[in-house]
Short mmCIF file of C-alpha atoms in Angstrom, two decimals:
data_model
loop_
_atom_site.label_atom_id
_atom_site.label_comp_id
_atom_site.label_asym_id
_atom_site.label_seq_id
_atom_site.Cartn_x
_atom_site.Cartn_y
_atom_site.Cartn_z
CA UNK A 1 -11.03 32.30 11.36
CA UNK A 2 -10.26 30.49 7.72
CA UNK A 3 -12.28 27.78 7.81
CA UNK A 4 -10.33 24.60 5.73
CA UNK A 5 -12.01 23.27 3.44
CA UNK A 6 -9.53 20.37 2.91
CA UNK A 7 -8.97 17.89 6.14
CA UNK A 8 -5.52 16.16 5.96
CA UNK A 9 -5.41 13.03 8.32
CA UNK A 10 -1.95 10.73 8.75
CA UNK A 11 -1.42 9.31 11.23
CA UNK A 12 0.97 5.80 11.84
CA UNK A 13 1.18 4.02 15.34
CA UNK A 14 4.93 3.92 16.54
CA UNK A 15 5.67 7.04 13.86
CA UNK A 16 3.06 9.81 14.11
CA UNK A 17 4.42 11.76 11.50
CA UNK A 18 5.20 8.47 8.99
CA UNK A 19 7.58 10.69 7.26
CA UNK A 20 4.64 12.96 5.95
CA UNK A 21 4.01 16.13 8.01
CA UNK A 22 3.10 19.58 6.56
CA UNK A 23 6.60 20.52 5.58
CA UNK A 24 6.90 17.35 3.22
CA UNK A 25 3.06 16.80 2.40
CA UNK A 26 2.53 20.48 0.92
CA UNK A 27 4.33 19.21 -1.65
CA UNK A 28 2.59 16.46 -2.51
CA UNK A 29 0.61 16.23 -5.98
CA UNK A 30 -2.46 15.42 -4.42
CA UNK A 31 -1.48 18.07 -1.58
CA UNK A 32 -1.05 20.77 -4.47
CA UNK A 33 -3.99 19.90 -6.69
CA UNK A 34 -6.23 21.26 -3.88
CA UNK A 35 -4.10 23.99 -3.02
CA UNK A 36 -4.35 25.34 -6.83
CA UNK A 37 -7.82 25.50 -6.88
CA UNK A 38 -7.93 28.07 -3.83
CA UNK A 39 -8.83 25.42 -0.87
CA UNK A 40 -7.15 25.45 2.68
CA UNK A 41 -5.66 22.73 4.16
CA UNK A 42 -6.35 21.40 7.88
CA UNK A 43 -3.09 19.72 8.36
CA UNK A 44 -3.40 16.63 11.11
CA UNK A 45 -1.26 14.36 12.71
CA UNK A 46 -3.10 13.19 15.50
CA UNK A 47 -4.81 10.06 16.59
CA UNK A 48 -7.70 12.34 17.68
CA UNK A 49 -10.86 10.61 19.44
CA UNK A 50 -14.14 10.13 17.73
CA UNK A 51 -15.73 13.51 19.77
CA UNK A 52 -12.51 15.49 18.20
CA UNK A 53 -12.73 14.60 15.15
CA UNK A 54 -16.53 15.09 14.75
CA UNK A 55 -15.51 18.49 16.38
CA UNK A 56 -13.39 19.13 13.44
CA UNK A 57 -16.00 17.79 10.78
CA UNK A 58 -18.54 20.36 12.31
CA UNK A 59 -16.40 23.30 12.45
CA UNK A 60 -15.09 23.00 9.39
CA UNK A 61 -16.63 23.22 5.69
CA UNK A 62 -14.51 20.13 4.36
CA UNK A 63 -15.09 19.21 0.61
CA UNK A 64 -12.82 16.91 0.88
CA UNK A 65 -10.73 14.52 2.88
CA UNK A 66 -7.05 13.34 2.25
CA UNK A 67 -6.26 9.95 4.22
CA UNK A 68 -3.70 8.03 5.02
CA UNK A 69 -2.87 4.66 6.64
CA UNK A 70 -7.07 4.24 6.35
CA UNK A 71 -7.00 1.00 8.47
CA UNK A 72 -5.98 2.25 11.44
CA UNK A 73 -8.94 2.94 14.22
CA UNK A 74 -8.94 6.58 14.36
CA UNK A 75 -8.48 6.86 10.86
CA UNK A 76 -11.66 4.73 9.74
CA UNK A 77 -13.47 6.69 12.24
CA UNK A 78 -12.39 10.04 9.75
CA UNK A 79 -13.65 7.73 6.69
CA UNK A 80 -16.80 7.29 8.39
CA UNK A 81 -17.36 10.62 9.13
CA UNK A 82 -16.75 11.95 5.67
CA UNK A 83 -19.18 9.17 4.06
CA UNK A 84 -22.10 10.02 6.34
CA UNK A 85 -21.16 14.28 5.16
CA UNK A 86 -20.98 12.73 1.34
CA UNK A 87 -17.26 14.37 1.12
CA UNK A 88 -15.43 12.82 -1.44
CA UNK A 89 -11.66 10.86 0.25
CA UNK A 90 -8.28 10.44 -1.19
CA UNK A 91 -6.67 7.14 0.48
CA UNK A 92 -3.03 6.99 0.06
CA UNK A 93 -0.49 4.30 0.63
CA UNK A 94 2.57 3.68 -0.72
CA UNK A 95 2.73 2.11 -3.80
CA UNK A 96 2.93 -0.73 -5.91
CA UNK A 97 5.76 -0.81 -8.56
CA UNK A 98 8.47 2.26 -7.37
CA UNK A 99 9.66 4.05 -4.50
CA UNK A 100 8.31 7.90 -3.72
CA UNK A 101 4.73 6.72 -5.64
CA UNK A 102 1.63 6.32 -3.66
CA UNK A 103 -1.37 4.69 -4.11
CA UNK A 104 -4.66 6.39 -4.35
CA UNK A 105 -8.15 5.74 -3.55
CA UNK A 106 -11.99 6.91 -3.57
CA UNK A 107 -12.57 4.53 -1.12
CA UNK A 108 -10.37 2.82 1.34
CA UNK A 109 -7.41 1.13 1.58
CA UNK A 110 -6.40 -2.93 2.19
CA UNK A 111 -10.64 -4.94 2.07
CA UNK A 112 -11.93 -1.35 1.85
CA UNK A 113 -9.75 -0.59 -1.63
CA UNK A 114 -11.78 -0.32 -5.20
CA UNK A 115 -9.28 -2.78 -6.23
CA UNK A 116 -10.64 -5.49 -3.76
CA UNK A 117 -13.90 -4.78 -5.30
CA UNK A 118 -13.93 -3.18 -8.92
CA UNK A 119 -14.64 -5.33 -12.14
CA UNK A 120 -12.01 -3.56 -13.60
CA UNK A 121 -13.99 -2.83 -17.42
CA UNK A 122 -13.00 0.55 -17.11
CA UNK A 123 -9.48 -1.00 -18.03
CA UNK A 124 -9.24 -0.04 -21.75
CA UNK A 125 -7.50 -1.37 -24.22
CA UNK A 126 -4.76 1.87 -24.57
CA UNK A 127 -4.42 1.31 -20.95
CA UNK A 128 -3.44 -2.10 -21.31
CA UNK A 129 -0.85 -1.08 -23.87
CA UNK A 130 0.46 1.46 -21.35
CA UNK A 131 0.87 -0.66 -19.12
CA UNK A 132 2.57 -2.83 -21.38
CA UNK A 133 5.24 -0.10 -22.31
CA UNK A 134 6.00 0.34 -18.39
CA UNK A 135 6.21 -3.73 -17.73
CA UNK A 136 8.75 -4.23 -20.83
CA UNK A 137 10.80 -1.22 -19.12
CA UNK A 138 10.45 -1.82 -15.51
CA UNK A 139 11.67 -5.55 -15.71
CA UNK A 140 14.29 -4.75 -18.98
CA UNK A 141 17.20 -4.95 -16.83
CA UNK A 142 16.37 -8.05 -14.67
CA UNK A 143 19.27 -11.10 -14.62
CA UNK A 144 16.80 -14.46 -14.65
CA UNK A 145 18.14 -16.77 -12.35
CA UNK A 146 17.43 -20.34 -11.72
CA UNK A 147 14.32 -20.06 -9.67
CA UNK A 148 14.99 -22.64 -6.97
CA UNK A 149 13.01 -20.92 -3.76
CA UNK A 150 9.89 -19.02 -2.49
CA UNK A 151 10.31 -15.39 -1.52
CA UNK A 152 8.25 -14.07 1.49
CA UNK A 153 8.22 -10.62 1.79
CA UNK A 154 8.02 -9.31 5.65
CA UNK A 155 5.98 -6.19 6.54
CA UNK A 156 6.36 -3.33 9.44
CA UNK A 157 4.21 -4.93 12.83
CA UNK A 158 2.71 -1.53 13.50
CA UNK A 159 0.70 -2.38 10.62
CA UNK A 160 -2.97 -2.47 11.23
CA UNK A 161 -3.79 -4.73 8.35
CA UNK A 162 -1.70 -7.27 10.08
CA UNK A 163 -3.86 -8.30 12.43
CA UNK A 164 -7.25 -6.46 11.46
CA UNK A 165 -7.28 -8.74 7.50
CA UNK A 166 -4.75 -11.20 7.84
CA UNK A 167 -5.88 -15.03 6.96
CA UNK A 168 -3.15 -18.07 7.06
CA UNK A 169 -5.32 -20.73 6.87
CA UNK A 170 -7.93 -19.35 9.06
CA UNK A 171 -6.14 -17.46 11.80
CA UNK A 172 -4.95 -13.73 12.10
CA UNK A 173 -1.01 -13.11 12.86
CA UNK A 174 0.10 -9.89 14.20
CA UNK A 175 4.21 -10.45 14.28
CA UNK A 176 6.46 -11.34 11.86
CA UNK A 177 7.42 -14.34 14.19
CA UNK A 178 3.71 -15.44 13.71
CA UNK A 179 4.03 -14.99 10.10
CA UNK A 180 7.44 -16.67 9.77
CA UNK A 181 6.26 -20.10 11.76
CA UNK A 182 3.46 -20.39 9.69
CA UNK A 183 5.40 -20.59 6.60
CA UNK A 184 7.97 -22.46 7.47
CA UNK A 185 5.55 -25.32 9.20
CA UNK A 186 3.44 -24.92 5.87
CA UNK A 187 6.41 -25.15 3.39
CA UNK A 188 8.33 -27.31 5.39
CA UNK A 189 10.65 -29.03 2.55
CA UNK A 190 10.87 -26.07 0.44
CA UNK A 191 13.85 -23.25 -0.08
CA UNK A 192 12.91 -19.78 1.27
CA UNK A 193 14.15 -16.39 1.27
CA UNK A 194 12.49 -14.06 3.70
CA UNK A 195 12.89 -10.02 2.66
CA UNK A 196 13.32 -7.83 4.74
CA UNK A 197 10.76 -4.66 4.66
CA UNK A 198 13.09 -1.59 3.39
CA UNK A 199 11.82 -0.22 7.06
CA UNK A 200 13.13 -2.85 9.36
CA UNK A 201 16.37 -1.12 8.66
CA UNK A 202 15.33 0.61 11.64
CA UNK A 203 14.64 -2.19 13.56
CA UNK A 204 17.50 -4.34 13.61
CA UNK A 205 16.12 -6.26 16.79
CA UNK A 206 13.13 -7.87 14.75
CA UNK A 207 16.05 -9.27 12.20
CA UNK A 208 18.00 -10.49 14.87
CA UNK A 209 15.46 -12.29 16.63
CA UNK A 210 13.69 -13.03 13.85
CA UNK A 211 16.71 -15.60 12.98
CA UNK A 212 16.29 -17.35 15.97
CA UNK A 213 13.00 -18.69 14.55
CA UNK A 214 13.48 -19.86 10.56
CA UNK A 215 16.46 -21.73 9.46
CA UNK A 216 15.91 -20.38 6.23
CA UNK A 217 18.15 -16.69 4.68
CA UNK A 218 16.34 -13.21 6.08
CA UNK A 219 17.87 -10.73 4.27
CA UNK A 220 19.80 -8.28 5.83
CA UNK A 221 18.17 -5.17 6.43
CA UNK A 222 20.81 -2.87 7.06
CA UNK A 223 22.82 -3.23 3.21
CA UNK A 224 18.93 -4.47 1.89
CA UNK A 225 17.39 -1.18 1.85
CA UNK A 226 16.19 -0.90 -1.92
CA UNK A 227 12.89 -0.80 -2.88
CA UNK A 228 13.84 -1.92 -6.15
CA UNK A 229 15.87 -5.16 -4.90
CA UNK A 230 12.56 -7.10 -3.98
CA UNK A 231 12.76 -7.45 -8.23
CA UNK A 232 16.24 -9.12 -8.17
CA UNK A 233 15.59 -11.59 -5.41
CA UNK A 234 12.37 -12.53 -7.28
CA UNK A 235 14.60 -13.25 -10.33
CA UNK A 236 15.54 -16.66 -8.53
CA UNK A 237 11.75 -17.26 -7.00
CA UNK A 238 9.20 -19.56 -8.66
CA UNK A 239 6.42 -18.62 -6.00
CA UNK A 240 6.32 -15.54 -4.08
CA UNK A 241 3.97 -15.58 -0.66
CA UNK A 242 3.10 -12.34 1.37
CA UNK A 243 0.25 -10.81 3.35
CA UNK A 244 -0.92 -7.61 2.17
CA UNK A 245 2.78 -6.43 0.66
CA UNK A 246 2.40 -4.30 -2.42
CA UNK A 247 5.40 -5.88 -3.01
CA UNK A 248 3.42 -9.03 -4.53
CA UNK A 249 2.42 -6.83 -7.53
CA UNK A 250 6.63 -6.30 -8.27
CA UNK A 251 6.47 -10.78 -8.30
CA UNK A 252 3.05 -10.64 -10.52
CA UNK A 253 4.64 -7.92 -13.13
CA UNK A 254 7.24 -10.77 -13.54
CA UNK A 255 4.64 -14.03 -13.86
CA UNK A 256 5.80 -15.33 -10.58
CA UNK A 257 3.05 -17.16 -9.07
CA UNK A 258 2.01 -15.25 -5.96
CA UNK A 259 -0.79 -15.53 -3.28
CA UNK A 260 -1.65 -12.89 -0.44
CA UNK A 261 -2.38 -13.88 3.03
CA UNK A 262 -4.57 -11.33 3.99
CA UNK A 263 -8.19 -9.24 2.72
CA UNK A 264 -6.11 -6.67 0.14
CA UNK A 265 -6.21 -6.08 -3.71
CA UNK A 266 -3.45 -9.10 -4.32
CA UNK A 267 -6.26 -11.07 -2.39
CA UNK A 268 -8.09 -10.67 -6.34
CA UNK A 269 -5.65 -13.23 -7.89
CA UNK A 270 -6.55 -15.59 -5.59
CA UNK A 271 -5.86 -18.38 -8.77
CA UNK A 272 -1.99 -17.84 -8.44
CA UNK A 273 -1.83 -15.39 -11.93
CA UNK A 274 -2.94 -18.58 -14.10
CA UNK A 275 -5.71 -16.05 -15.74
CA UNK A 276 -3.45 -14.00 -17.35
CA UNK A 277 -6.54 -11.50 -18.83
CA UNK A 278 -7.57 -10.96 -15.22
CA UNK A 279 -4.05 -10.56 -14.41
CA UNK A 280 -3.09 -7.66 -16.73
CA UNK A 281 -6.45 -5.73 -16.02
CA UNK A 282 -5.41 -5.98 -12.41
CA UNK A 283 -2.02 -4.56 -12.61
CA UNK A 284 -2.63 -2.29 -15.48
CA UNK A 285 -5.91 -1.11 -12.65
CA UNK A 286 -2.59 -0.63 -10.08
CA UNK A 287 -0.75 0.68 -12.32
CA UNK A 288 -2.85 3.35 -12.54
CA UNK A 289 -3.92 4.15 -9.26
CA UNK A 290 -0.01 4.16 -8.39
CA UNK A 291 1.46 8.11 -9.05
CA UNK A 292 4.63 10.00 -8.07
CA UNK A 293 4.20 11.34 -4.94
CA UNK A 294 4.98 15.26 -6.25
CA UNK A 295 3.54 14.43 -10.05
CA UNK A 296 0.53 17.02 -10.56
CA UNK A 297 0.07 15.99 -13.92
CA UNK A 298 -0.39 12.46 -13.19
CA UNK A 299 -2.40 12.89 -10.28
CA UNK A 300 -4.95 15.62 -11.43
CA UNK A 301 -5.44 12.31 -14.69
CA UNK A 302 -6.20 10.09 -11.24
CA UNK A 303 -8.96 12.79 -10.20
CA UNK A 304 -10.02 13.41 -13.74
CA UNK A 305 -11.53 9.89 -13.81
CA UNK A 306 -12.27 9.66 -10.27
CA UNK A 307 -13.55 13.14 -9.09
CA UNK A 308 -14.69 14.81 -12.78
CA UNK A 309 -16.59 17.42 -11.01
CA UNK A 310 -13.69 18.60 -9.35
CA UNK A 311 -10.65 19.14 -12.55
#
């Protein structure tokens, strides 16, 4: 028998196959980087217990581990496993400025992320001026608008994060009705537009009953499905308030003042943007970490600085 000397673990509650099983994920940069330098790939989609996957650990010669939704129980127990071997991860999640990009990690994902935890001096000045180049074009064809409301961003429930990191004012939610009450009883007074996740145009139920709750605008998921149109309702927002959303990096890009809700990278700027060095480092930091899902060449630069030992 082969033994693989790559473990691929993805595994979503409601969606075991999250849209990324072998036929898709072969494809992926991260996916081929491995593959090019003559390793085998242990494909898995299963919630597996802690016995199995120790099973798979020891039967196995893994060099490395590829990771995704790292918050969820039986995929921390894989993260575990692979820091007491000393096997190098790869968390990904999707990411933070454009559709079909993830993010990647060394470490974890949400409290577990580098980004809740790096001092970011490895952010040069040429890649601040990157950056720079992708900001003027990413928001170049934005219409300002009068910015008369708050924009809350909603998020999937089968999210772990929700209730694992989440913190409104002391208490964890786990639904979007949860989140929803809490900020219309905080912001009572104040204009808001909720947005709909692009995935809730699955879920039409949550929308619906999600109405009976807020008097304020939910978007409607079923036309709403762009990634991209979180940046033109933030064109009329003066203060954007999520949980975890990567969204919230879209409403920093654009000076919006913005404050997470839960343990996560955005947690970082927990002064609202107002220190605009510590700002840019940040997103130029996510920036980076973000790459095209099938992009080799950008994703063998993330391992370049990340895994040297491995290019």
């Amino acid at each position: 028998m082969v033994k693989s000397n790559v473990l691929y673990a993805a595994w979503c509650a409601g969606r075991p196959d999250s849209g990324y099983n072998k036929n898709t994920a072969r494809h992926f940069g991260f996916s081929r980087y491995w593959t090019s330098r003559g390793c085998n790939i242990d494909w898995q989609h299963k919630a597996h217990s802690k016995q199995q996957w120790r099973k798979l650990f020891n039967e196995n010669n893994y060099k490395h581990v590829l990771l995704f939704n790292g918050n969820h129980s039986s995929m921390d127990v894989v993260r575990n496993l692979a820091h007491e071997r000393n096997i190098g991860i790869t968390v990904f999640e999707g990411g933070f400025y454009v559709a079909r990009t993830f993010v990647l990690d060394r470490v974890g994902y949400g409290p577990h992320s580098t980004l809740c935890n790096d001092s970011f001096s490895w952010v040069d000045a040429a890649l601040l001026d990157e950056f720079q180049v992708f900001k003027e074009a990413y928001i170049k064809n934005l219409t300002p608008k009068s910015s008369d409301y708050i924009i809350v961003p909603l998020q999937v429930e089968h999210d772990p994060t929700l209730k694992l990191y989440s913190n409104c004012d002391g208490r964890s939610i786990s639904t979007m009705r949860e989140w929803v009450e809490f900020i219309d009883t905080k912001f009572d007074g104040h204009k808001i537009l909720y947005k709909s996740h692009p995935l809730h145009k699955n879920s039409f139920k949550l929308f619906r009953d999600l109405r009976k709750y807020t008097k304020h605008k939910i978007t409607d998921p079923s036309t709403d499905t762009s990634y991209r149109s979180f940046m033109s309702f933030c064109g009329g927002a003066y203060m954007c308030l999520g949980i975890h959303s990567h969204a919230m990096a879209q409403s920093m890009i654009l000076d919006i003042t913005t404050y997470a809700h839960a343990k996560c990278p955005m947690w970082r700027i927990r002064d609202g943007g107002k220190d605009k060095k510590k700002l840019n480092q940040f997103l130029a930091a996510c920036y980076h970490n973000t790459v095209p899902i099938f992009d080799l060449e950008k994703t063998e630069a993330w391992y370049a600085r990340n895994y040297p030992n491995t290019v």
